[in-house]
CSV table of C-alpha atoms in Angstrom, one decimal:
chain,number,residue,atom,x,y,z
A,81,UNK,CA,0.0,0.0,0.0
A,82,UNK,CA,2.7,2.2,1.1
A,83,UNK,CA,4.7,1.2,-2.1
A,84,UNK,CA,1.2,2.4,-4.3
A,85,UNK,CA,1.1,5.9,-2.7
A,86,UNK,CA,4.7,6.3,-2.7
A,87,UNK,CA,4.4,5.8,-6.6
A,88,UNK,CA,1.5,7.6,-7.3
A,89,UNK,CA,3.4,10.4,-5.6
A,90,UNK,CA,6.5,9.9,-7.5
A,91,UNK,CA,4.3,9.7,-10.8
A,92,UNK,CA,2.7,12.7,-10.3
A,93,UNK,CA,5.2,15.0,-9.0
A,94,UNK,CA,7.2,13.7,-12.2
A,95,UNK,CA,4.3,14.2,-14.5
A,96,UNK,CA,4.3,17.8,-13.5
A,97,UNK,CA,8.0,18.1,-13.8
A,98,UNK,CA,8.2,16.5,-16.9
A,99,UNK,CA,4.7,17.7,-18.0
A,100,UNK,CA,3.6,14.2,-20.0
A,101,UNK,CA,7.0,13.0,-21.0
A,102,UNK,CA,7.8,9.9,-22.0
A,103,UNK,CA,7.5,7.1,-19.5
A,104,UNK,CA,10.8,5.4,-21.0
A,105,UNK,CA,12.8,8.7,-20.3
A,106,UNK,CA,11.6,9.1,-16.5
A,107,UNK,CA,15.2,7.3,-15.1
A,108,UNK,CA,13.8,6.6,-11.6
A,109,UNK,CA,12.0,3.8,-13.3
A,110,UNK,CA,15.3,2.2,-14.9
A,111,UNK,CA,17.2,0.6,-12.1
A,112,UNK,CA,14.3,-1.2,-11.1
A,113,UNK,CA,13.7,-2.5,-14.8
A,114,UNK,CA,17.4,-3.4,-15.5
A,115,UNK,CA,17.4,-5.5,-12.1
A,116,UNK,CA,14.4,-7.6,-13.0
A,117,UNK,CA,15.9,-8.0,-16.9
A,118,UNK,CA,18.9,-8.9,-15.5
A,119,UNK,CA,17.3,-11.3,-12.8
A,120,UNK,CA,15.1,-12.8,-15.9
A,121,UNK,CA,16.8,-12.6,-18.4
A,122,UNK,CA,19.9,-14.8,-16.1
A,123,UNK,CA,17.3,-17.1,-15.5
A,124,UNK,CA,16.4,-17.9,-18.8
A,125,UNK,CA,19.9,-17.8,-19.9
A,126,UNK,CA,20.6,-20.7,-16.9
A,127,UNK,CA,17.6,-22.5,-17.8
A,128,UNK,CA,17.8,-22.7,-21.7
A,129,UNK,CA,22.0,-23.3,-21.6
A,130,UNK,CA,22.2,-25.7,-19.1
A,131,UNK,CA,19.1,-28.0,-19.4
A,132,UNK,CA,16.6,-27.2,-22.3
A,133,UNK,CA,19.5,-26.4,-25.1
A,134,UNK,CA,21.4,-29.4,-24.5
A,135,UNK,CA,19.0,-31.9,-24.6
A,136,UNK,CA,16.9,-30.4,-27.8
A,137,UNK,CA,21.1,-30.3,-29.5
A,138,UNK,CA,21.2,-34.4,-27.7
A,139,UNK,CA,18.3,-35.4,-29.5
A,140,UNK,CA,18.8,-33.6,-32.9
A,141,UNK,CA,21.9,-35.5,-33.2
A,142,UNK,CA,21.4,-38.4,-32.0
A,143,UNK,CA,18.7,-38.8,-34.7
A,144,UNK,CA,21.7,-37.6,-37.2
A,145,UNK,CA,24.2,-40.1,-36.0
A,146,UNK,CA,20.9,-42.4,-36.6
A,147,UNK,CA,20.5,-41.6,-39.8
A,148,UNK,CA,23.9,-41.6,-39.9
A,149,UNK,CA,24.2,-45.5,-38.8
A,150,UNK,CA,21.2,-46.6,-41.0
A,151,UNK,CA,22.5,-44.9,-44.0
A,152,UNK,CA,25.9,-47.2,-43.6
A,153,UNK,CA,24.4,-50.3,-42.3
A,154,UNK,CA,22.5,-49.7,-45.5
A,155,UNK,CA,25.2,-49.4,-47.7
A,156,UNK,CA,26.8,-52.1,-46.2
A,157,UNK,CA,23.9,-54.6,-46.5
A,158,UNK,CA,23.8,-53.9,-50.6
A,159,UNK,CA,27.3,-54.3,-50.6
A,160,UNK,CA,26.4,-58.0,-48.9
A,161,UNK,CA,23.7,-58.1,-51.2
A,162,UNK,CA,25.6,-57.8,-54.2
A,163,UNK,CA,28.4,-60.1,-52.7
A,164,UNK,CA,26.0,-62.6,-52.5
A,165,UNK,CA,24.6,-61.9,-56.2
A,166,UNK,CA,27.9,-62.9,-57.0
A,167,UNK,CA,28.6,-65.8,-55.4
A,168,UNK,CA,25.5,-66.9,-56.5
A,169,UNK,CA,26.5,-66.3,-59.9
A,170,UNK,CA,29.8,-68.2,-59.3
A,171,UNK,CA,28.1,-71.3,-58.1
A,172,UNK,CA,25.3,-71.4,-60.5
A,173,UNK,CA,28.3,-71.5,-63.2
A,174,UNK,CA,30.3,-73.8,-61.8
A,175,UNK,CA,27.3,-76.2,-61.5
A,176,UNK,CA,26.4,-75.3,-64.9
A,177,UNK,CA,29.4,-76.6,-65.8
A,178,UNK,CA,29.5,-79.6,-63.8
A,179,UNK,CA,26.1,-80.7,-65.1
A,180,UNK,CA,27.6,-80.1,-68.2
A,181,UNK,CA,30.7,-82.4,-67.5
A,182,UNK,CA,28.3,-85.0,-66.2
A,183,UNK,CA,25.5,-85.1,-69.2
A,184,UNK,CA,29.0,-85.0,-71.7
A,185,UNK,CA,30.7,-88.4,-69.4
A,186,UNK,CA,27.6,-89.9,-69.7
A,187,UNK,CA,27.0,-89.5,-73.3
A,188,UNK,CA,30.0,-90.6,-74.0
A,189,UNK,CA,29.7,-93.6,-72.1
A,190,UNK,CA,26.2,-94.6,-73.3
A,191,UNK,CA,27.6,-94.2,-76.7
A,192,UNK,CA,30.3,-96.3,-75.8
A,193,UNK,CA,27.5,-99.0,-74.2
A,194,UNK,CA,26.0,-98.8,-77.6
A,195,UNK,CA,29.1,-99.0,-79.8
A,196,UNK,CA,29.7,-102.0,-77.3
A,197,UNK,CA,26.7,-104.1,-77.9
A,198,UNK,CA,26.3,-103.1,-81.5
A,199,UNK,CA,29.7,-104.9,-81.8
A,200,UNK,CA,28.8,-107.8,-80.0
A,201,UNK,CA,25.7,-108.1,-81.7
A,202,UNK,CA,27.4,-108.0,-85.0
A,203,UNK,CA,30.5,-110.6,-83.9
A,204,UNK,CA,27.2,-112.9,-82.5
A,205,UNK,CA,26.1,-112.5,-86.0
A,206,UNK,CA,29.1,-112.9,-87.8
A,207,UNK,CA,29.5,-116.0,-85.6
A,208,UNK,CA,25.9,-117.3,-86.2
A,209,UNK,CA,26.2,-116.6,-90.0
A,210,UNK,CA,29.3,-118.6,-90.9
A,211,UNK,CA,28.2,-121.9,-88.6
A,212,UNK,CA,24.9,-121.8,-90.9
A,213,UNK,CA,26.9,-121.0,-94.0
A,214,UNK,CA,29.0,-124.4,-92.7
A,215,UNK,CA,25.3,-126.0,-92.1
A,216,UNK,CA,24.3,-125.2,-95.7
A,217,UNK,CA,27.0,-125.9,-97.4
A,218,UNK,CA,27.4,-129.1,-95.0
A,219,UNK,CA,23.5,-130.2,-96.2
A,220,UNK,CA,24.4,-129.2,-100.4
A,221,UNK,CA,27.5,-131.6,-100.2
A,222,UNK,CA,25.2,-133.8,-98.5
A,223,UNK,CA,22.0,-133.3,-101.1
A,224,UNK,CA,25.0,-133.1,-104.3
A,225,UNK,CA,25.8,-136.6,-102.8
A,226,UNK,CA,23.0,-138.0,-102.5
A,227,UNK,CA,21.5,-136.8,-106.0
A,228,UNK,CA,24.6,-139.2,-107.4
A,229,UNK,CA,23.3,-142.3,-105.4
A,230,UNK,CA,19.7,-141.6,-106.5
A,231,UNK,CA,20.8,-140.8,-110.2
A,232,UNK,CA,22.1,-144.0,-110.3
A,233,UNK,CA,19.5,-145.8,-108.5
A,234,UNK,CA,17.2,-144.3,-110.9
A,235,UNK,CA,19.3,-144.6,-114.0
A,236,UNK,CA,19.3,-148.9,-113.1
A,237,UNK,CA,15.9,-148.7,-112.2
A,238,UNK,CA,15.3,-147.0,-115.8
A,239,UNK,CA,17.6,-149.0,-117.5
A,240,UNK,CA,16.5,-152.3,-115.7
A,241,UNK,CA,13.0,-151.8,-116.7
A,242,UNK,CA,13.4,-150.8,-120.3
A,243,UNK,CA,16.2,-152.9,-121.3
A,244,UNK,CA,16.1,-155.7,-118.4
A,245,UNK,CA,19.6,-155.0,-117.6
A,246,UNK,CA,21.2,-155.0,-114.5
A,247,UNK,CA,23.8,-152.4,-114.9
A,248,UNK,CA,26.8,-152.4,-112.8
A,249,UNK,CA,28.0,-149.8,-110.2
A,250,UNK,CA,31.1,-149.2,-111.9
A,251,UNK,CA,29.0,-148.7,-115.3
A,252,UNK,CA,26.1,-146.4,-114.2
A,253,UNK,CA,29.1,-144.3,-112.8
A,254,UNK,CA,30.9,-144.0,-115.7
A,255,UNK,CA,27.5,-143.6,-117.8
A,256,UNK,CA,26.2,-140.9,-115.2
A,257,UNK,CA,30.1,-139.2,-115.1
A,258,UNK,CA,30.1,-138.7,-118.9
A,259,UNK,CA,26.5,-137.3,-118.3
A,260,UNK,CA,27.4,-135.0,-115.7
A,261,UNK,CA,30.5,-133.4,-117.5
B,92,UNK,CA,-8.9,2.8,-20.4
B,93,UNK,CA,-7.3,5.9,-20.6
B,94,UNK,CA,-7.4,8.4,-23.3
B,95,UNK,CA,-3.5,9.3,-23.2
B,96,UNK,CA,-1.3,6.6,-25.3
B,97,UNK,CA,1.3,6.7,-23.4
B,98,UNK,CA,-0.3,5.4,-20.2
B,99,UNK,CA,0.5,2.3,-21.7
B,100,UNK,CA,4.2,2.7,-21.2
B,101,UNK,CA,3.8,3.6,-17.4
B,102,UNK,CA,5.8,1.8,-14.8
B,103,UNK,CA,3.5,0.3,-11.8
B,104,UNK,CA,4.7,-1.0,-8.9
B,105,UNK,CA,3.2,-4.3,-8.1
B,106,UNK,CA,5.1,-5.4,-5.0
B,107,UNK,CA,7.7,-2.4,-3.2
B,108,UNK,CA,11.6,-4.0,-2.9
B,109,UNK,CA,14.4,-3.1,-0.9
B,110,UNK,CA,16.7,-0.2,-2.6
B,111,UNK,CA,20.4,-1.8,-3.1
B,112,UNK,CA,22.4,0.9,-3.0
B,113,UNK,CA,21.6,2.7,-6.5
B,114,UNK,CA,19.3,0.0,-7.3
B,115,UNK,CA,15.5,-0.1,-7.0
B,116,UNK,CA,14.1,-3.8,-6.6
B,117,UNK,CA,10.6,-2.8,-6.6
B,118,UNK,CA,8.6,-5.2,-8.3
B,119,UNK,CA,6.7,-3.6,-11.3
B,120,UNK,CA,4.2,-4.2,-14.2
B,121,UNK,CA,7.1,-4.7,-15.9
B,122,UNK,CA,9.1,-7.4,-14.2
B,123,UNK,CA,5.8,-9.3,-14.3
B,124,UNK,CA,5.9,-9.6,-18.0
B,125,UNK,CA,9.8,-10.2,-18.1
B,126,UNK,CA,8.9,-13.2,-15.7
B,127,UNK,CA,5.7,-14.2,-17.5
B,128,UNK,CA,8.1,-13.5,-20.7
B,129,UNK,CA,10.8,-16.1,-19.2
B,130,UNK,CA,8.3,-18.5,-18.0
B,131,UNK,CA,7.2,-18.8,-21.3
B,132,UNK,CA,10.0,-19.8,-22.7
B,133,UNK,CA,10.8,-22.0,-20.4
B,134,UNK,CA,8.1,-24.0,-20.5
B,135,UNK,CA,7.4,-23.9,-24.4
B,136,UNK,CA,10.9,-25.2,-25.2
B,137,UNK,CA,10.4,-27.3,-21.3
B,138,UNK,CA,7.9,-29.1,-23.3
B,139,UNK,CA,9.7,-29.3,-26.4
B,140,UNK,CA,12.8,-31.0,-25.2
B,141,UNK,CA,11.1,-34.6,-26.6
B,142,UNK,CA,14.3,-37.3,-27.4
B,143,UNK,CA,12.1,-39.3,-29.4
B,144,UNK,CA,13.5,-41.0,-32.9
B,145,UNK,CA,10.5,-39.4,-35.1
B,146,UNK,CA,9.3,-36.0,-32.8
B,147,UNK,CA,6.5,-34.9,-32.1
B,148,UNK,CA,5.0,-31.3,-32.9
B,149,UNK,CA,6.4,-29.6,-29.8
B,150,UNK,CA,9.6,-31.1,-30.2
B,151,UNK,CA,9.4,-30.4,-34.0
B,152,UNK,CA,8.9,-27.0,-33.2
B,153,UNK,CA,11.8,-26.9,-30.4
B,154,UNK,CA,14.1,-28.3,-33.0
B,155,UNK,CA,13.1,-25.9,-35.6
B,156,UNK,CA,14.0,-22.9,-33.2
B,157,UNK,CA,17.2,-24.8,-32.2
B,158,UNK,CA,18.4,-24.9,-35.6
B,159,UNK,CA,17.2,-21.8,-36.4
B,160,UNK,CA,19.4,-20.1,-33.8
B,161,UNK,CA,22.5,-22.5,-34.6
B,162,UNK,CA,22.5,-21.7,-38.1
B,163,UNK,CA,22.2,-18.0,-37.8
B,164,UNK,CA,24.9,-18.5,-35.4
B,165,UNK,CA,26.8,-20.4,-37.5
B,166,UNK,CA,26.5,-19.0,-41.1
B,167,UNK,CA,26.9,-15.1,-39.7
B,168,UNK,CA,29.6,-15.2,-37.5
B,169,UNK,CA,31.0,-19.1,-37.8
B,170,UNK,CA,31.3,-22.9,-36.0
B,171,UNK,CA,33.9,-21.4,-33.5
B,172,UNK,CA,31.3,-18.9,-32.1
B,173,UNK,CA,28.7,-21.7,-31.5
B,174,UNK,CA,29.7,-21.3,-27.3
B,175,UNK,CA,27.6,-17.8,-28.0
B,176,UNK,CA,24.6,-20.0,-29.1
B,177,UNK,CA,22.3,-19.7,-26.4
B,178,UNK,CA,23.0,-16.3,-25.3
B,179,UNK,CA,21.8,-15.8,-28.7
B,180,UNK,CA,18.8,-18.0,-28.5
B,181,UNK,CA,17.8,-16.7,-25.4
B,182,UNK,CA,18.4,-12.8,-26.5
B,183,UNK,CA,16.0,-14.1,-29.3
B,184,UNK,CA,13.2,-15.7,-27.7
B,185,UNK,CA,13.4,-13.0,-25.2
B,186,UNK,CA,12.7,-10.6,-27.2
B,187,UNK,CA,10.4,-12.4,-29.0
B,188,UNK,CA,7.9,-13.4,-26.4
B,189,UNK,CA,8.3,-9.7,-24.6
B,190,UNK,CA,6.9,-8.4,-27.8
B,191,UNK,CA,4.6,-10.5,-28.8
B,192,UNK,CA,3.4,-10.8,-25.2
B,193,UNK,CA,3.3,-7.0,-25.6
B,194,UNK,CA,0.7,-7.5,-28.6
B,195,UNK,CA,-1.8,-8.7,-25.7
B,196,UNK,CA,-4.4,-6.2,-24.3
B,197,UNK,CA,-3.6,-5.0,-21.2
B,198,UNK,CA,-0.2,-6.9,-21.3
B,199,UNK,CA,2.9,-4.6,-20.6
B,200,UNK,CA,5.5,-4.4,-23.3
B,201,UNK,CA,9.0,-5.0,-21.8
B,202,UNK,CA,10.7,-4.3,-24.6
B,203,UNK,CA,8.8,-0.8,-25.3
B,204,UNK,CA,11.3,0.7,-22.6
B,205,UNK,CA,14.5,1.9,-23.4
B,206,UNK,CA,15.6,0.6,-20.4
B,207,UNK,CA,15.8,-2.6,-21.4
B,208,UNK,CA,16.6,-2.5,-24.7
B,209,UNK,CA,19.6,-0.4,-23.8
B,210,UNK,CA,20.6,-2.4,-21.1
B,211,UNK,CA,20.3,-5.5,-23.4
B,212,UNK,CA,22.4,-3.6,-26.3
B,213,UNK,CA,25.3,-2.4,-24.0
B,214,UNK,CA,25.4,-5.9,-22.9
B,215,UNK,CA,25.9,-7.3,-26.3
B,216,UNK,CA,28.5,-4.8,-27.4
B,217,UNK,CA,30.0,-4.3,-24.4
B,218,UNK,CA,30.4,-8.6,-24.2
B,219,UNK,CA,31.6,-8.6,-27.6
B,220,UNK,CA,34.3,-5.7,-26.4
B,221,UNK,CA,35.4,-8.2,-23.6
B,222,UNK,CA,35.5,-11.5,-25.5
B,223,UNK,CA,37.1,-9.5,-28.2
B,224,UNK,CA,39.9,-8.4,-26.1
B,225,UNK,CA,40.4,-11.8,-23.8
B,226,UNK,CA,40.5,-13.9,-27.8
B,227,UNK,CA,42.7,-11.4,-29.3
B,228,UNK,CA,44.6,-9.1,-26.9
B,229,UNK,CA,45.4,-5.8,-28.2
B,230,UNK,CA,45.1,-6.8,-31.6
B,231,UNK,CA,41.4,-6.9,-31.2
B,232,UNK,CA,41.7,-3.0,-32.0
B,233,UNK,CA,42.4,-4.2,-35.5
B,234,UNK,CA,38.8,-3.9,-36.1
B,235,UNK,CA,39.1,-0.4,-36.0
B,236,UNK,CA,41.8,-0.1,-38.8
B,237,UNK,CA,41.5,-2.2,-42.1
B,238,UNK,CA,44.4,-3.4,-43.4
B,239,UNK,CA,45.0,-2.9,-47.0
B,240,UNK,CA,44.7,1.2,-46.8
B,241,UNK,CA,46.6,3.8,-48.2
B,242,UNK,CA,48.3,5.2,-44.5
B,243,UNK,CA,46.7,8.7,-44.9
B,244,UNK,CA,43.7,6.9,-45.2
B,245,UNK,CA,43.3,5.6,-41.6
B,246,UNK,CA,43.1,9.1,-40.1
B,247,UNK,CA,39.8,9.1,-41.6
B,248,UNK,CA,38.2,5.5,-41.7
B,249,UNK,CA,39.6,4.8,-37.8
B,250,UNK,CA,37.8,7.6,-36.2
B,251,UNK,CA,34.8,6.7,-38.8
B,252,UNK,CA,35.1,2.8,-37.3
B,253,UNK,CA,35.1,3.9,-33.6
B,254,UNK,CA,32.1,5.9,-33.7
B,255,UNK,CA,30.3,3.2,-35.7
B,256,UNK,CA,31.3,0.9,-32.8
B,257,UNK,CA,30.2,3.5,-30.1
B,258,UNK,CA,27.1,3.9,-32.6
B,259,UNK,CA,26.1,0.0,-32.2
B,260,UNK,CA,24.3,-0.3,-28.8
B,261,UNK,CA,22.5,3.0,-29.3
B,262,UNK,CA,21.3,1.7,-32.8
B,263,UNK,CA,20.4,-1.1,-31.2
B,264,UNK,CA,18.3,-0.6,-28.5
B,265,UNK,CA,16.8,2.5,-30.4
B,266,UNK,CA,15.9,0.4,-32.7
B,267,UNK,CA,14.0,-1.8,-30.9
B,268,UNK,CA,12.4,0.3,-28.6
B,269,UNK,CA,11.3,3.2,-30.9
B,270,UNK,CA,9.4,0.2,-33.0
B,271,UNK,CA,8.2,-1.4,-30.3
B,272,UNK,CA,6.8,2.0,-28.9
B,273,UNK,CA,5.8,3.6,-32.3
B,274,UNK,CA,3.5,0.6,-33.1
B,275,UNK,CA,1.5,0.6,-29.5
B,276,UNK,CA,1.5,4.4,-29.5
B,277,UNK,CA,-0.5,4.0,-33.1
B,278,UNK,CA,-2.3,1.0,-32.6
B,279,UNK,CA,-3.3,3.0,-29.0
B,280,UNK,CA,-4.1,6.6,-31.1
B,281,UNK,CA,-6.2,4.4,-34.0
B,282,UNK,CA,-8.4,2.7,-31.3
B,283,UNK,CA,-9.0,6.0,-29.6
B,284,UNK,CA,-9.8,7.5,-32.8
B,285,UNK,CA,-12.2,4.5,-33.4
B,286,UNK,CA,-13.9,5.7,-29.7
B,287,UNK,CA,-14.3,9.3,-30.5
B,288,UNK,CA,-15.9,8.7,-33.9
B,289,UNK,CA,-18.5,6.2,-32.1
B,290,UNK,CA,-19.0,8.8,-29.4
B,291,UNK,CA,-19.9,11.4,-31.9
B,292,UNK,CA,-22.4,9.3,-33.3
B,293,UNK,CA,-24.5,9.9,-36.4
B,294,UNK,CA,-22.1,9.7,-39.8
B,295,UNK,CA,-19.3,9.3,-37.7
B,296,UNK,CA,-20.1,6.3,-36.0
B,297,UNK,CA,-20.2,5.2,-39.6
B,298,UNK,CA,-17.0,5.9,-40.6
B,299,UNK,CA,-15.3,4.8,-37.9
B,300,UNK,CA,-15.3,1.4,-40.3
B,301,UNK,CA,-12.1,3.3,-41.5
B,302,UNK,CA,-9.6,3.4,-38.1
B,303,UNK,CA,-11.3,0.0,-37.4
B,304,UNK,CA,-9.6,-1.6,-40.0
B,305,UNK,CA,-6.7,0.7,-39.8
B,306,UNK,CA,-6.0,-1.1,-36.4
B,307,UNK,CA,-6.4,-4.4,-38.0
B,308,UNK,CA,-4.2,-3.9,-40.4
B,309,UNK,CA,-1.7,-2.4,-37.7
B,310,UNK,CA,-2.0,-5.3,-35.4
B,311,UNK,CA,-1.2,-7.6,-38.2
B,312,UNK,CA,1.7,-5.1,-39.2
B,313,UNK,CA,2.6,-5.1,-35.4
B,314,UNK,CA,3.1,-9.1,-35.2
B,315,UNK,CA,5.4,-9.0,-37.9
B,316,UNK,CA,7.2,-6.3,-36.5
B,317,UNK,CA,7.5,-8.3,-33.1
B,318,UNK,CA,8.9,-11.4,-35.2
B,319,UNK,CA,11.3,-9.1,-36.9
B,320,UNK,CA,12.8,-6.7,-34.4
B,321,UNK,CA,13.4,-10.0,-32.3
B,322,UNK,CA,15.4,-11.6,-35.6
B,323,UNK,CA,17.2,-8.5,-36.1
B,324,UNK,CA,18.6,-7.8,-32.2
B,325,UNK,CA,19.3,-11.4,-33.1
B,326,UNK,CA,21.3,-11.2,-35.7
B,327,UNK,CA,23.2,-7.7,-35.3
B,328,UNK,CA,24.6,-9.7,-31.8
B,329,UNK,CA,25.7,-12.4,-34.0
B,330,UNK,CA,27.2,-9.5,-36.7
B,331,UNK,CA,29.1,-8.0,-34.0
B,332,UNK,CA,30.5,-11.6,-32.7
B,333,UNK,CA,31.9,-11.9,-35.7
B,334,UNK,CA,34.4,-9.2,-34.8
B,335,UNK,CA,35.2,-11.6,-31.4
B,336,UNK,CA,36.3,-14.0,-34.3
B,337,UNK,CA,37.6,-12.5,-37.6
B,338,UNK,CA,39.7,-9.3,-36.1
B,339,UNK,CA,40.6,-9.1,-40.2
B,340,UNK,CA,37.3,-7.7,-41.8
């Protein structure tokens, strides 16, 4: 209360002095202001430097040195990635070529099988062939031989009935010779 | 209200302090919007210190300020002055909320009063006088005296450069004080206008359509003015850092 009157005293005796000048130029007010500013001002100073500031800069870059982190784990994942691509690539060639190999070996070898067999089967022909060659040359000899026996058994029949003459062996061969050529 | 805009500026004692030697510690309208001003801030960017991976909108917002500052900071004066950082940031937001608060009826603008604003500037220069001298020694009085002159040229451009460096603080806190003052005094003058053509009534009360949007446009006029006196305080302290750094300018 005392401070209110004391004011309103002050105010007016300065309004007459200074007859309505500015309120910024009466300098009875001004150590009072430039206490307070400097007792608020301080305080925000202290407040924003040593707790708000910090933290707000802490979480800004901890989010860059995230980014940061991702962004390389990225890069170093393609690079995995593409280390992997081409490994796969070796592998799938070298089985490529191994399937390759294989299908080739066996080829070969079933050709071989066949080659095998065809030659056997021919060399079981061959074999075949020649021992019934043998057999039917073996069975003309046999029929030429026996056409001589029955030539002459037919001649001395023929000869016995028409002229009633028992030839001899020895002439039906000669007869059947001279015949024959 | 009262009819006389400058009542708005007047100093009231709230709460009556002990006198310290020269200085008065009475507790006035004004101290109560410093603290309100300061309180603000505290707990807007209180609120805004999220740590979270993807943030929020507060701590969007408290990250946006944050690197607002920092590159100011950084891209006026350089990385080496970033230790000045939150004296800057708090100069800012300081000012900032004091003016903005100031846009509020009945609210007290802080920063109308030279006072402050001169108290703030001589703090400024003055620091950057200090820091100049404790970095560089006596070769911090390089600033005054380009190299590269013709000799007979430095009896002109020193004196020129010391009185521009005297010149600073009272720029400065002019500055921001006549704007801050000049914009209530004819927001204040426009609104009383407004009542004294309503008070005449008849055609008057008509046209009193004209101050009325007059004042709106103002108070839009007056936010931007708020925003931008607080980035220019801003960014003159970070100007005249850059003398605690490059002595050679």
């Amino acid at each position: 209360m005392a401070a209110e009157t004391k004011y309103a005293e002050d105010a007016a005796h300065k309004a007459a002095e200074a007859s309505g000048g500015l309120p910024q130029l009466d300098f009875s007010t001004w150590s009072s202001q430039i206490f307070w500013l400097v007792v608020t001002f301080g305080l925000l100073y202290f407040v924003l430097s040593q707790f708000i500031l910090p933290r707000i800069g802490q979480g800004i870059n901890e989010r860059s040195d995230r980014i940061a982190d991702d962004l390389d784990s990225a890069s170093r994942m393609q690079q995995e990635a593409e280390q992997a691509v081409i490994e796969y690539e070796r592998t799938m060639s070298k089985a490529k070529a191994k399937a390759h190999n294989i299908a080739e070996a066996t080829r070969k070898s079933i050709d071989a099988d066949i080659a095998k067999e065809v030659e056997a089967a021919e060399a079981d022909f061959a074999a075949k062939q020649s021992v019934a060659d043998e057999r039917i040359a073996k069975k003309r000899a046999d029929a030429l031989s026996q056409i001589d026996k029955v030539a002459q058994d037919t001649t001395a029949a023929i000869v016995q009935k028409l002229g009633n003459i028992k030839p001899t062996a020895a002439q039906l061969k000669k007869a059947l010779g001279a015949v024959k050529g | 209200m009262a009819n006389d805009p400058m009542k708005q500026f007047e100093i009231a004692p709230i709460v009556e302090g002990p006198q310290l030697g020269p200085i008065d510690t009475t507790f006035t309208n004004s101290s109560l919007w410093m603290f309100i001003a300061v309180f603000g801030v505290i707990i807007l960017f209180g609120l805004a210190t999220g740590r979270k991976l993807i943030p929020g909108r507060l701590q969007s917002l408290g990250e946006i300020c944050y690197e607002f500052i920092a590159d100011m900071v950084k891209d006026t004066t350089g990385p080496e002055a970033m230790k000045f950082f939150p004296f800057v940031f708090t100069i800012f937001f300081f000012i900032l909320f004091a003016n903005l608060l100031g846009m509020n009826p009945w609210a007290f603008t802080t920063t109308s009063h030279l006072a402050v604003t001169a108290a703030l500037s001589f703090f400024v220069v003055g620091m950057v006088f200090v820091m100049g001298i404790v970095k560089n020694g006596l070769r911090f009085f390089k600033i005054f005296a380009p190299s590269g002159l013709p000799f007979i040229m430095y009896f002109l451009i020193v004196p020129i450069e010391i009185i521009s460096f005297i010149a600073r603080p009272v720029a400065l806190s002019v500055r921001l004080f006549a704007n801050m003052m000049a914009g209530h005094v004819m927001l204040k003058v426009f609104a009383i206008f407004i009542a004294w053509l309503i008070s005449l009534g008849g055609v008057y009360w008509a046209a009193a359509i004209v101050p009325v949007i007059g004042t709106t446009a103002i108070v839009a006029l007056e936010f931007l003015v708020a925003a931008l006196q607080a980035f220019v305080f801003a960014i003159l302290t970070c100007v005249y850092l850059n003398d605690v750094y490059h002595v050679d300018h």
